Amino acid sequence: MNAPEPPPASRLDVFGGYAVLRPSGSVGSYSFPSQNTRGYIASGTFYFTRHIGIQAEFSHSEYPLESTGTSPAPPFVQLGNVTDRFYTAEAGPVYRFFLGDFIAFAHVTAGAAQVAGPKFQPPTWGYGFSGGGGIDRLLPHTGEHLAFRLAQADYGYMHADQGPLQQYDLAGGTQSVNALRLSTGLVFRLGEMNPVQSKSLACDASPSEVYAGE
C-alpha cells in the first residue's frame, strides 16, 4: 500500500519544435552543401499501452538564404541552393520508457519525402524513412501535462526521382539523401492512462488450525 505511484503515462503526446538537418548527397556533379539546414518539426503520438504507440511526424528544413546567395527576380531562374529544402511526412511505431521525471523513447517512421536541389532540381516528392530516439523532461508545476524535449536525434534517408539527368547536371537525376537531424521543443501531454491500482489487506493466523473449544 505504501508503494510509490507509477510514473505518469499520457495517452496523446503533441510535439513541436526547432530542427537542424545535416544532409549528404549529390546529383550528377553537384552536391548538397555540407552545412546545416534549419527548420521545424511536429508530431503526434497516440499510445495504446503505457509503452507502445503510433506516431505521425512532419518536418521541414532548408538552407538559410544568406549562406547560399540571393534569388533574382522572376522570370529568372533561382540560383543554385537557394531553394534547396527537405520535407518529410512519415509515420511509425514508438516505444517509451520512464526514468522518474524523464521519459525516453525510440521510434521508426516511413512515408513521403520531398527534396529540392542541389542545383535547379525543383521540389519533388519521393519516399523516405528515419529512425532514432530522444528524451523528455517533465516540467514542474504543469500537472505533468507539459514536458521539454531535451533532444531528439534521428537518421533519415530521402529518395526522389527527377527523371533523366539534363545537360550539365543542372536538372533531372536521382536524389538520394542521407541526413542526420537534431531537434528540441515542447511536448504537450494529453489524457491519462495510469491504471487504478486496487488496494487489499491480508493477515496470517498462528497457529493455522485449532480444535473446537480451544
mmCIF file of C-alpha atoms in Angstrom:
data_model
loop_
_atom_site.group_PDB
_atom_site.id
_atom_site.type_symbol
_atom_site.label_atom_id
_atom_site.label_comp_id
_atom_site.label_asym_id
_atom_site.label_seq_id
_atom_site.Cartn_x
_atom_site.Cartn_y
_atom_site.Cartn_z
ATOM 1 C CA MET A 1 0.000 0.000 0.000
ATOM 2 C CA ASN A 2 2.998 2.275 0.554
ATOM 3 C CA ALA A 3 4.422 1.640 -2.914
ATOM 4 C CA PRO A 4 5.119 4.866 -4.909
ATOM 5 C CA GLU A 5 2.700 5.891 -7.620
ATOM 6 C CA PRO A 6 3.724 4.751 -11.122
ATOM 7 C CA PRO A 7 5.224 7.347 -13.480
ATOM 8 C CA PRO A 8 2.608 9.377 -15.381
ATOM 9 C CA ALA A 9 1.605 7.931 -18.729
ATOM 10 C CA SER A 10 -0.145 10.206 -21.229
ATOM 11 C CA ARG A 11 -2.491 8.927 -23.899
ATOM 12 C CA LEU A 12 -1.567 11.519 -26.564
ATOM 13 C CA ASP A 13 1.686 13.476 -26.978
ATOM 14 C CA VAL A 14 1.873 16.506 -29.280
ATOM 15 C CA PHE A 15 5.391 17.763 -30.022
ATOM 16 C CA GLY A 16 6.548 20.872 -31.828
ATOM 17 C CA GLY A 17 9.976 22.430 -32.049
ATOM 18 C CA TYR A 18 13.129 23.502 -33.856
ATOM 19 C CA ALA A 19 15.130 21.136 -36.056
ATOM 20 C CA VAL A 20 18.604 21.159 -37.593
ATOM 21 C CA LEU A 21 19.270 18.818 -40.524
ATOM 22 C CA ARG A 22 22.685 17.926 -41.972
ATOM 23 C CA PRO A 23 22.112 16.376 -45.458
ATOM 24 C CA SER A 24 24.604 14.433 -47.533
ATOM 25 C CA GLY A 25 24.026 13.572 -51.172
ATOM 26 C CA SER A 26 24.607 14.603 -54.764
ATOM 27 C CA VAL A 27 23.008 14.649 -58.212
ATOM 28 C CA GLY A 28 25.498 14.291 -61.016
ATOM 29 C CA SER A 29 28.415 16.610 -60.325
ATOM 30 C CA TYR A 30 26.548 18.768 -57.775
ATOM 31 C CA SER A 31 26.369 18.030 -54.057
ATOM 32 C CA PHE A 32 24.244 19.465 -51.305
ATOM 33 C CA PRO A 33 26.286 21.993 -49.278
ATOM 34 C CA SER A 34 27.998 20.410 -46.278
ATOM 35 C CA GLN A 35 26.275 22.666 -43.755
ATOM 36 C CA ASN A 36 23.220 22.542 -41.522
ATOM 37 C CA THR A 37 19.730 23.357 -42.704
ATOM 38 C CA ARG A 38 17.227 24.918 -40.319
ATOM 39 C CA GLY A 39 13.545 24.256 -39.899
ATOM 40 C CA TYR A 40 10.805 22.880 -37.708
ATOM 41 C CA ILE A 41 9.327 19.554 -36.712
ATOM 42 C CA ALA A 42 5.913 18.489 -35.388
ATOM 43 C CA SER A 43 4.498 15.136 -34.378
ATOM 44 C CA GLY A 44 1.546 13.495 -32.691
ATOM 45 C CA THR A 45 1.827 10.168 -30.851
ATOM 46 C CA PHE A 46 -1.101 8.040 -29.646
ATOM 47 C CA TYR A 47 -0.272 5.373 -27.078
ATOM 48 C CA PHE A 48 -2.176 2.094 -26.931
ATOM 49 C CA THR A 49 -0.347 0.983 -23.771
ATOM 50 C CA ARG A 50 1.959 2.667 -21.281
ATOM 51 C CA HIS A 51 4.915 1.931 -23.554
ATOM 52 C CA ILE A 52 3.764 1.333 -27.152
ATOM 53 C CA GLY A 53 2.217 3.852 -29.530
ATOM 54 C CA ILE A 54 1.937 5.051 -33.132
ATOM 55 C CA GLN A 55 3.368 8.362 -34.341
ATOM 56 C CA ALA A 56 2.777 10.721 -37.263
ATOM 57 C CA GLU A 57 5.580 13.211 -37.882
ATOM 58 C CA PHE A 58 6.136 16.156 -40.243
ATOM 59 C CA SER A 59 9.354 18.109 -40.699
ATOM 60 C CA HIS A 60 10.722 20.870 -42.915
ATOM 61 C CA SER A 61 14.205 22.316 -43.287
ATOM 62 C CA GLU A 62 16.070 24.470 -45.785
ATOM 63 C CA TYR A 63 19.351 26.297 -46.199
ATOM 64 C CA PRO A 64 19.447 29.897 -44.927
ATOM 65 C CA LEU A 65 19.338 32.325 -47.842
ATOM 66 C CA GLU A 66 22.264 34.383 -46.613
ATOM 67 C CA SER A 67 24.542 31.375 -46.913
ATOM 68 C CA THR A 68 23.637 30.406 -50.468
ATOM 69 C CA GLY A 69 23.225 33.702 -52.265
ATOM 70 C CA THR A 70 20.205 35.766 -53.275
ATOM 71 C CA SER A 71 17.474 34.955 -55.717
ATOM 72 C CA PRO A 72 16.971 37.147 -58.804
ATOM 73 C CA ALA A 73 13.525 38.492 -59.520
ATOM 74 C CA PRO A 74 11.186 36.484 -61.816
ATOM 75 C CA PRO A 75 11.181 35.399 -64.574
ATOM 76 C CA PHE A 76 14.820 34.490 -63.971
ATOM 77 C CA VAL A 77 15.569 31.068 -62.587
ATOM 78 C CA GLN A 78 16.704 30.979 -58.965
ATOM 79 C CA LEU A 79 20.342 30.480 -58.124
ATOM 80 C CA GLY A 80 21.514 27.029 -57.135
ATOM 81 C CA ASN A 81 20.955 26.087 -53.481
ATOM 82 C CA VAL A 82 18.586 28.986 -52.769
ATOM 83 C CA THR A 83 15.575 26.683 -52.938
ATOM 84 C CA ASP A 84 17.286 23.558 -51.586
ATOM 85 C CA ARG A 85 14.916 22.180 -48.965
ATOM 86 C CA PHE A 86 13.542 18.996 -47.482
ATOM 87 C CA TYR A 87 10.096 17.900 -46.301
ATOM 88 C CA THR A 88 9.127 14.623 -44.645
ATOM 89 C CA ALA A 89 5.696 13.232 -43.743
ATOM 90 C CA GLU A 90 6.117 9.864 -42.054
ATOM 91 C CA ALA A 91 4.507 7.545 -39.524
ATOM 92 C CA GLY A 92 5.536 4.526 -37.488
ATOM 93 C CA PRO A 93 5.718 2.808 -34.087
ATOM 94 C CA VAL A 94 7.106 4.314 -30.874
ATOM 95 C CA TYR A 95 8.328 2.690 -27.667
ATOM 96 C CA ARG A 96 8.805 4.741 -24.497
ATOM 97 C CA PHE A 97 10.077 4.002 -21.005
ATOM 98 C CA PHE A 98 10.050 6.007 -17.787
ATOM 99 C CA LEU A 99 13.010 7.176 -15.703
ATOM 100 C CA GLY A 100 11.463 9.223 -12.921
ATOM 101 C CA ASP A 101 10.800 12.699 -14.299
ATOM 102 C CA PHE A 102 12.466 11.724 -17.590
ATOM 103 C CA ILE A 103 10.757 9.849 -20.429
ATOM 104 C CA ALA A 104 12.928 8.273 -23.125
ATOM 105 C CA PHE A 105 11.653 6.899 -26.422
ATOM 106 C CA ALA A 106 12.715 5.196 -29.643
ATOM 107 C CA HIS A 107 10.831 5.299 -32.943
ATOM 108 C CA VAL A 108 10.954 4.217 -36.585
ATOM 109 C CA THR A 109 8.967 6.038 -39.274
ATOM 110 C CA ALA A 110 8.470 5.778 -43.026
ATOM 111 C CA GLY A 111 6.468 7.683 -45.634
ATOM 112 C CA ALA A 112 6.835 10.524 -48.123
ATOM 113 C CA ALA A 113 9.765 12.917 -48.583
ATOM 114 C CA GLN A 114 10.163 15.981 -50.785
ATOM 115 C CA VAL A 115 13.617 17.076 -51.965
ATOM 116 C CA ALA A 116 14.661 20.213 -53.898
ATOM 117 C CA GLY A 117 18.189 20.751 -55.217
ATOM 118 C CA PRO A 118 21.130 20.570 -55.185
ATOM 119 C CA LYS A 119 21.142 22.753 -58.317
ATOM 120 C CA PHE A 120 17.951 23.625 -60.212
ATOM 121 C CA GLN A 121 16.046 20.432 -59.375
ATOM 122 C CA PRO A 122 12.527 21.522 -58.338
ATOM 123 C CA PRO A 123 10.753 20.204 -55.212
ATOM 124 C CA THR A 124 9.787 16.605 -55.966
ATOM 125 C CA TRP A 125 8.049 14.057 -53.771
ATOM 126 C CA GLY A 126 9.525 10.619 -53.254
ATOM 127 C CA TYR A 127 9.857 8.315 -50.268
ATOM 128 C CA GLY A 128 11.857 8.272 -47.071
ATOM 129 C CA PHE A 129 12.331 6.659 -43.698
ATOM 130 C CA SER A 130 14.006 7.559 -40.433
ATOM 131 C CA GLY A 131 14.795 6.159 -37.025
ATOM 132 C CA GLY A 132 16.146 7.383 -33.732
ATOM 133 C CA GLY A 133 15.048 8.446 -30.284
ATOM 134 C CA GLY A 134 15.094 11.121 -27.643
ATOM 135 C CA ILE A 135 14.387 12.083 -24.070
ATOM 136 C CA ASP A 136 11.794 14.387 -22.478
ATOM 137 C CA ARG A 137 11.905 16.128 -19.093
ATOM 138 C CA LEU A 138 8.623 16.668 -17.255
ATOM 139 C CA LEU A 139 8.240 20.338 -16.304
ATOM 140 C CA PRO A 140 7.264 21.099 -12.706
ATOM 141 C CA HIS A 141 4.049 22.918 -11.790
ATOM 142 C CA THR A 142 2.326 21.830 -15.021
ATOM 143 C CA GLY A 143 0.323 18.908 -13.659
ATOM 144 C CA GLU A 144 2.614 16.577 -15.647
ATOM 145 C CA HIS A 145 0.931 17.808 -18.846
ATOM 146 C CA LEU A 146 3.965 19.602 -20.285
ATOM 147 C CA ALA A 147 7.487 18.368 -20.978
ATOM 148 C CA PHE A 148 10.612 19.768 -22.587
ATOM 149 C CA ARG A 149 12.262 17.609 -25.234
ATOM 150 C CA LEU A 150 15.910 17.853 -24.295
ATOM 151 C CA ALA A 151 16.984 16.240 -27.556
ATOM 152 C CA GLN A 152 15.711 14.074 -30.387
ATOM 153 C CA ALA A 153 18.284 12.546 -32.716
ATOM 154 C CA ASP A 154 17.342 10.801 -35.969
ATOM 155 C CA TYR A 155 18.972 9.332 -39.043
ATOM 156 C CA GLY A 156 16.921 9.750 -42.214
ATOM 157 C CA TYR A 157 17.040 8.697 -45.837
ATOM 158 C CA MET A 158 15.171 10.531 -48.640
ATOM 159 C CA HIS A 159 14.843 9.486 -52.274
ATOM 160 C CA ALA A 160 13.239 11.374 -55.180
ATOM 161 C CA ASP A 161 13.403 10.795 -58.929
ATOM 162 C CA GLN A 162 13.694 13.908 -61.115
ATOM 163 C CA GLY A 163 13.775 11.964 -64.380
ATOM 164 C CA PRO A 164 16.685 11.844 -66.864
ATOM 165 C CA LEU A 165 19.726 13.899 -65.915
ATOM 166 C CA GLN A 166 19.820 17.047 -68.054
ATOM 167 C CA GLN A 167 22.760 18.808 -69.699
ATOM 168 C CA TYR A 168 25.481 19.973 -67.282
ATOM 169 C CA ASP A 169 23.616 18.170 -64.471
ATOM 170 C CA LEU A 170 21.551 21.304 -63.795
ATOM 171 C CA ALA A 171 18.234 19.429 -63.689
ATOM 172 C CA GLY A 172 16.893 15.903 -63.522
ATOM 173 C CA GLY A 173 18.644 12.981 -61.897
ATOM 174 C CA THR A 174 18.013 10.889 -58.812
ATOM 175 C CA GLN A 175 18.248 12.471 -55.371
ATOM 176 C CA SER A 176 19.391 10.071 -52.637
ATOM 177 C CA VAL A 177 19.973 11.952 -49.410
ATOM 178 C CA ASN A 178 21.313 10.670 -46.105
ATOM 179 C CA ALA A 179 20.720 13.062 -43.241
ATOM 180 C CA LEU A 180 21.213 13.489 -39.516
ATOM 181 C CA ARG A 181 18.608 15.561 -37.676
ATOM 182 C CA LEU A 182 18.627 17.052 -34.179
ATOM 183 C CA SER A 183 15.533 18.677 -32.722
ATOM 184 C CA THR A 184 14.200 20.119 -29.488
ATOM 185 C CA GLY A 185 10.967 21.696 -28.321
ATOM 186 C CA LEU A 186 7.868 21.289 -26.136
ATOM 187 C CA VAL A 187 5.672 18.229 -25.633
ATOM 188 C CA PHE A 188 2.006 18.619 -24.663
ATOM 189 C CA ARG A 189 0.847 15.503 -22.803
ATOM 190 C CA LEU A 190 -2.885 14.873 -23.038
ATOM 191 C CA GLY A 191 -5.032 12.201 -21.408
ATOM 192 C CA GLU A 192 -4.142 9.819 -18.608
ATOM 193 C CA MET A 193 -3.756 6.066 -18.794
ATOM 194 C CA ASN A 194 -2.294 5.078 -15.423
ATOM 195 C CA PRO A 195 -4.322 2.094 -14.177
ATOM 196 C CA VAL A 196 -6.105 2.481 -10.836
ATOM 197 C CA GLN A 197 -4.393 0.049 -8.524
ATOM 198 C CA SER A 198 -6.670 -1.955 -6.230
ATOM 199 C CA LYS A 199 -5.849 -1.964 -2.509
ATOM 200 C CA SER A 200 -6.044 -5.103 -0.406
ATOM 201 C CA LEU A 201 -5.262 -6.260 3.134
ATOM 202 C CA ALA A 202 -4.235 -9.731 4.284
ATOM 203 C CA CYS A 203 -3.189 -11.375 7.532
ATOM 204 C CA ASP A 204 -1.928 -14.771 8.697
ATOM 205 C CA ALA A 205 -3.064 -16.607 11.862
ATOM 206 C CA SER A 206 -0.761 -18.696 14.008
ATOM 207 C CA PRO A 207 -1.493 -21.469 14.651
ATOM 208 C CA SER A 208 -3.446 -22.009 11.467
ATOM 209 C CA GLU A 209 -5.609 -24.882 12.872
ATOM 210 C CA VAL A 210 -7.300 -25.295 16.288
ATOM 211 C CA TYR A 211 -9.840 -27.690 17.823
ATOM 212 C CA ALA A 212 -13.312 -26.502 18.821
ATOM 213 C CA GLY A 213 -13.301 -25.072 22.333
ATOM 214 C CA GLU A 214 -9.578 -24.248 22.401
#
